PDB file of C-alpha atoms in Angstrom:
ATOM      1  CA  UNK A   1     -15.720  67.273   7.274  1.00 38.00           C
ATOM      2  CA  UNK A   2     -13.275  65.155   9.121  1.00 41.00           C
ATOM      3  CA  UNK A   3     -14.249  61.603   9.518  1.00 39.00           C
ATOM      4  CA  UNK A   4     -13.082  59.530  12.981  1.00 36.00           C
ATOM      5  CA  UNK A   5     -12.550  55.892  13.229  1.00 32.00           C
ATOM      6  CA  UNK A   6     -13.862  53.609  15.985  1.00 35.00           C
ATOM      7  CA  UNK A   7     -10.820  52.780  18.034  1.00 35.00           C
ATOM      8  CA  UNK A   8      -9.658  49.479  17.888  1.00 33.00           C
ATOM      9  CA  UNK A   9      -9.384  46.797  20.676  1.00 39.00           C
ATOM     10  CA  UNK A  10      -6.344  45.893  21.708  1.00 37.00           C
ATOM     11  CA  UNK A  11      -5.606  42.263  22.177  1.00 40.00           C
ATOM     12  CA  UNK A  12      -6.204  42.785  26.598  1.00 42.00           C
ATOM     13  CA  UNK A  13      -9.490  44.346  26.080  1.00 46.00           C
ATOM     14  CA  UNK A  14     -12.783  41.925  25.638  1.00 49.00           C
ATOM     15  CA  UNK A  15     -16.186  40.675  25.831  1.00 51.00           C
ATOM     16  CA  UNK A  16     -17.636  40.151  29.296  1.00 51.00           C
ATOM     17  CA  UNK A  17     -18.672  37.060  30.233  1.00 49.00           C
ATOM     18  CA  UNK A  18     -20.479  36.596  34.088  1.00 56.00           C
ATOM     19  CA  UNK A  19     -17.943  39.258  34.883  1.00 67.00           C
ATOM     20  CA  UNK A  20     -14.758  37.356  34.042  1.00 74.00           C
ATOM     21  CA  UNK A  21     -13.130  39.592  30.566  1.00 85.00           C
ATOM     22  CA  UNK A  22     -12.893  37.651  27.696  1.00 87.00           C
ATOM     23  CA  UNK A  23      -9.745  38.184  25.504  1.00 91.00           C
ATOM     24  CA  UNK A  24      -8.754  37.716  22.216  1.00 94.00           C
ATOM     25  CA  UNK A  25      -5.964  35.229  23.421  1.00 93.00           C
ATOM     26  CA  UNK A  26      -8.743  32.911  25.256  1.00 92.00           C
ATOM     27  CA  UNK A  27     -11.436  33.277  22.360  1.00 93.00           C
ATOM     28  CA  UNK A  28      -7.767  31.652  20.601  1.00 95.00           C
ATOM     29  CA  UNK A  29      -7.310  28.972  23.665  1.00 94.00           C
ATOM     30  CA  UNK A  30     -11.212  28.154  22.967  1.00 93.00           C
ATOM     31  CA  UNK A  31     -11.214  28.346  19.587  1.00 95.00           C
ATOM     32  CA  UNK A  32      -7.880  25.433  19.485  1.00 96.00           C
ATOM     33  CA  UNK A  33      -9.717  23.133  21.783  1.00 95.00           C
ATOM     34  CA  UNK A  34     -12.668  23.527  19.500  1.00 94.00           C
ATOM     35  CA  UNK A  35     -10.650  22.792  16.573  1.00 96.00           C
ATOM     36  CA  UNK A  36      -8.767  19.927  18.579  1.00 96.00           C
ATOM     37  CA  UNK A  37     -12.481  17.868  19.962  1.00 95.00           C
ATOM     38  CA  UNK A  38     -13.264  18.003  16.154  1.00 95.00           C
ATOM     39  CA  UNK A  39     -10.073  16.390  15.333  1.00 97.00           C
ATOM     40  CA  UNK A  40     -10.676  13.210  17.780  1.00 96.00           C
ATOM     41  CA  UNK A  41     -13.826  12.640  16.378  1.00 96.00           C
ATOM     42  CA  UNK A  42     -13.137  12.579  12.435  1.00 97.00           C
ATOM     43  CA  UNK A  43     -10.095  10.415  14.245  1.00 97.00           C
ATOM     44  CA  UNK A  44     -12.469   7.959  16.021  1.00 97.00           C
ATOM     45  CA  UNK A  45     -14.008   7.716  13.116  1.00 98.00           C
ATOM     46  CA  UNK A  46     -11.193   6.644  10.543  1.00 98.00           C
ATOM     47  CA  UNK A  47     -10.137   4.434  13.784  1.00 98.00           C
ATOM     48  CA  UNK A  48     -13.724   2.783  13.810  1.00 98.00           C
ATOM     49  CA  UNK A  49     -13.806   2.417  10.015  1.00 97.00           C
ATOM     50  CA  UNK A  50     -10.339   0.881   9.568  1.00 97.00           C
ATOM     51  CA  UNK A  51     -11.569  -1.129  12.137  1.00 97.00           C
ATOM     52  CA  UNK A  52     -14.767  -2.944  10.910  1.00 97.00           C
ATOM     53  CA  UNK A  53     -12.176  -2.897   7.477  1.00 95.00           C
ATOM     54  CA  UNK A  54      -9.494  -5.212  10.078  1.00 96.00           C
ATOM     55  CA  UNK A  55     -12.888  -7.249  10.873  1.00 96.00           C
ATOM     56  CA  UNK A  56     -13.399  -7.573   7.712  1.00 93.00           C
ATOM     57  CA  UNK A  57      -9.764  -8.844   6.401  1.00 92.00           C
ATOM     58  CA  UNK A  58      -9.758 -11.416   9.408  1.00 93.00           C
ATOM     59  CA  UNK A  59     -13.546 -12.707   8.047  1.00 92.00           C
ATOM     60  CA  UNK A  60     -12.021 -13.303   4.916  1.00 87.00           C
ATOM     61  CA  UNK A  61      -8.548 -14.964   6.231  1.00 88.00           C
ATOM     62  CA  UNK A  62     -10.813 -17.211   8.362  1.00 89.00           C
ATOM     63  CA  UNK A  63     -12.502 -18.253   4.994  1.00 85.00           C
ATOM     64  CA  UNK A  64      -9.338 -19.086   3.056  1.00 83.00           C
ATOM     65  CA  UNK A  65      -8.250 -21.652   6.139  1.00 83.00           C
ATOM     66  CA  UNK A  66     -11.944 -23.250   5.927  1.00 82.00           C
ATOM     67  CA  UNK A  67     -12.172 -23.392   1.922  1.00 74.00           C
ATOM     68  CA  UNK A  68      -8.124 -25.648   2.991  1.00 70.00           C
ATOM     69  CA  UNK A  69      -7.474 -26.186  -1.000  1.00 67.00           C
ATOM     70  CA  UNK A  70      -3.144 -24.945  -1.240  1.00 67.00           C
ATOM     71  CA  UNK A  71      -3.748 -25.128  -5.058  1.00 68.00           C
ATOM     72  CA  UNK A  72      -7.309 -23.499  -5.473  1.00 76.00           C
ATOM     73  CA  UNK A  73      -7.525 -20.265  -7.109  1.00 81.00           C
ATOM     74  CA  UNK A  74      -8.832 -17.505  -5.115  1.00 80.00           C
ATOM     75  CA  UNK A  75     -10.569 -14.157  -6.313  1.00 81.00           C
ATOM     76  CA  UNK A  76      -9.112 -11.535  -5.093  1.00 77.00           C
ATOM     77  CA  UNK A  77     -10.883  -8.274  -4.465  1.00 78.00           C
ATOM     78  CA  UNK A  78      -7.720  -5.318  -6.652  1.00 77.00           C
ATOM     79  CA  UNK A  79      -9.384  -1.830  -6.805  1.00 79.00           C
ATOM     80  CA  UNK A  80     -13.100  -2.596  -8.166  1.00 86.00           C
ATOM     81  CA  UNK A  81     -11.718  -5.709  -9.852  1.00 87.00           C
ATOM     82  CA  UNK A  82     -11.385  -9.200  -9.313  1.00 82.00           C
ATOM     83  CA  UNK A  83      -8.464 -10.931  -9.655  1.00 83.00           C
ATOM     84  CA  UNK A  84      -7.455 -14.781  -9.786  1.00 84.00           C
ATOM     85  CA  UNK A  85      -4.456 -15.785  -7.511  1.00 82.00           C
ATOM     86  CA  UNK A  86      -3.379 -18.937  -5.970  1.00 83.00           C
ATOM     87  CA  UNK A  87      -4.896 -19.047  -1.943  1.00 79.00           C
ATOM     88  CA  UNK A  88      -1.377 -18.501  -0.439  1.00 81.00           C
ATOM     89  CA  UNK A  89      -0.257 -15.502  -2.103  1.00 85.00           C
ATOM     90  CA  UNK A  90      -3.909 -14.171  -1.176  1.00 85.00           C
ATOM     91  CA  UNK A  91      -3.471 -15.319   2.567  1.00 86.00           C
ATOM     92  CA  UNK A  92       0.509 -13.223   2.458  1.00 90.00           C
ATOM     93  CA  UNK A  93      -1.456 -10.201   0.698  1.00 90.00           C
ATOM     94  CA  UNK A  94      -4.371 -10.593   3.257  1.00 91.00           C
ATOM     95  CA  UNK A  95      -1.134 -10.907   6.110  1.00 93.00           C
ATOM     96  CA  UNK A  96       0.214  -7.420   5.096  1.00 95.00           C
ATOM     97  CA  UNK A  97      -2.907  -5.225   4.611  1.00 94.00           C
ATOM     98  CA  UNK A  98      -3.831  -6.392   8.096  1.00 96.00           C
ATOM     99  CA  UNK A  99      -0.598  -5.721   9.182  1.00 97.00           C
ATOM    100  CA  UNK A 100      -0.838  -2.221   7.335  1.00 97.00           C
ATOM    101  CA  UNK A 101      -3.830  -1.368   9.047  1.00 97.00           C
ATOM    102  CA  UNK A 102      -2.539  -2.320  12.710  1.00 97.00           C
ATOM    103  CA  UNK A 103       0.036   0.390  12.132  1.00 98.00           C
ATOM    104  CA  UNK A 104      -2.374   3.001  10.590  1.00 98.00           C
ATOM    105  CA  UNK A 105      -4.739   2.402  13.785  1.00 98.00           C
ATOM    106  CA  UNK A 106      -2.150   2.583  16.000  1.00 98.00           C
ATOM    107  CA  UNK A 107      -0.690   5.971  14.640  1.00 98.00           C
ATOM    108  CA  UNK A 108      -3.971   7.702  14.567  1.00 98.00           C
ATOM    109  CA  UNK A 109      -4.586   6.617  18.250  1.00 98.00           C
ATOM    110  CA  UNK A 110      -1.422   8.179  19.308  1.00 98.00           C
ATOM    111  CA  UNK A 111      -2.435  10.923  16.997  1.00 98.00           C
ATOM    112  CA  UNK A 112      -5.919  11.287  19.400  1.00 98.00           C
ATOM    113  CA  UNK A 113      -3.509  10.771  22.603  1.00 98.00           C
ATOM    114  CA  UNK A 114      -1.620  13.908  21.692  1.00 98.00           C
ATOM    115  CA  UNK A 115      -4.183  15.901  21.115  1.00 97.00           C
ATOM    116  CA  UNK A 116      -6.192  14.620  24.441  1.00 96.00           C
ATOM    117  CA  UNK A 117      -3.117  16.204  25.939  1.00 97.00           C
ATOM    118  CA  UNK A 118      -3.153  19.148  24.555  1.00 96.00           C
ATOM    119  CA  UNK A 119      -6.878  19.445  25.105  1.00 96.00           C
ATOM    120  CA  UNK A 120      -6.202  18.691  28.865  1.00 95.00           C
ATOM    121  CA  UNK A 121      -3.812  21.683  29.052  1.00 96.00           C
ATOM    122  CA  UNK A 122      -6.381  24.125  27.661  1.00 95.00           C
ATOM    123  CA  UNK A 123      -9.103  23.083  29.933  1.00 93.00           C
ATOM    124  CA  UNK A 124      -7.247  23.664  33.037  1.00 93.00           C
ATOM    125  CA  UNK A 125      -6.369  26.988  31.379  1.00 93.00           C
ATOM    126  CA  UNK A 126      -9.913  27.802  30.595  1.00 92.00           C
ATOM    127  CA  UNK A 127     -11.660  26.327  33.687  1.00 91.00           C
ATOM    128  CA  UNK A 128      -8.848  28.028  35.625  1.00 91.00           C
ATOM    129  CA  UNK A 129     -10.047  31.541  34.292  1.00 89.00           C
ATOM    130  CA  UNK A 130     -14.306  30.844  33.554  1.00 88.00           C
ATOM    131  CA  UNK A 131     -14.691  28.371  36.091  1.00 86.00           C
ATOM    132  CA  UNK A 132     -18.114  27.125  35.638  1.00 83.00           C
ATOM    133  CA  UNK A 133     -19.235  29.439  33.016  1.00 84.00           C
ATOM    134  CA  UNK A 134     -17.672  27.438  30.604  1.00 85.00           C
ATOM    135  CA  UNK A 135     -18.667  23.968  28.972  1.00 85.00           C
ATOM    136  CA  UNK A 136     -15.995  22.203  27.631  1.00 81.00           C
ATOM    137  CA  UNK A 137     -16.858  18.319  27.650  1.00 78.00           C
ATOM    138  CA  UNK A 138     -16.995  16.402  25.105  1.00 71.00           C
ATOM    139  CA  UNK A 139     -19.759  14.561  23.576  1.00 63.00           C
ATOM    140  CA  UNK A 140     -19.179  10.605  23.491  1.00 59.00           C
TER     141      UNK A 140
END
């Protein structure tokens, strides 16, 4: 007894959708911009959190100016411990991770820009082909 094998779909054939064909190279096209929203929001939230972290670094260099004392020893906050250092070197270490940050947030916003972009592209593709029968905003 012979047995036969479903035939298999090639990549033009697809899945109906309110009579526009769905193929396997938009289910990829929707799949990417998928994959890209979820990107920009574990992005905006890194961005947010290194954020209330630059909030937080300009709290505490608004602290050392009030406390004024060059000379006064300063605890200083090195993995989970605390550390004694003079108030200057703390305000130049305070200076840099600031500093650090400012570049980190501004490379993962360009980061989100690109992919916006990208995203951009894909919906004209897809609202080009499904018109309305597709949802593709984002949630804010």
């Amino acid at each position: 007894m012979a047995a036969t094998l479903p035939a298999l779909k090639s990549s033009t054939a697809g899945v109906e959708s309110d009579g526009v064909q769905v193929t396997f190279e938009d289910q990829q096209r929707i799949n990417k911009y998928a994959t890209g929203t979820s990107q920009i929001s574990e992005l905006k939230e890194e961005i947010e959190a290194m954020q209330n972290e630059l909030r937080n670094l300009d709290d505490a260099a608004d602290e050392l100016l009030l406390a004024g004392d060059e000379d006064e020893s300063i605890e200083f906050m090195v993995g989970e411990v605390f550390i004694n250092f003079p108030s200057d070197s703390v305000s130049e270490r305070i200076d840099e991770l600031k500093e650090k940050l400012n570049n980190e947030i501004a490379a993962k916003e360009k980061q989100t820009e690109v992919i916006k972009q990208k995203l951009d592209q894909l919906k004209v593709e897809l609202y080009g082909k499904f018109g309305s029968s597709i949802n593709l905003e984002m949630d804010e």
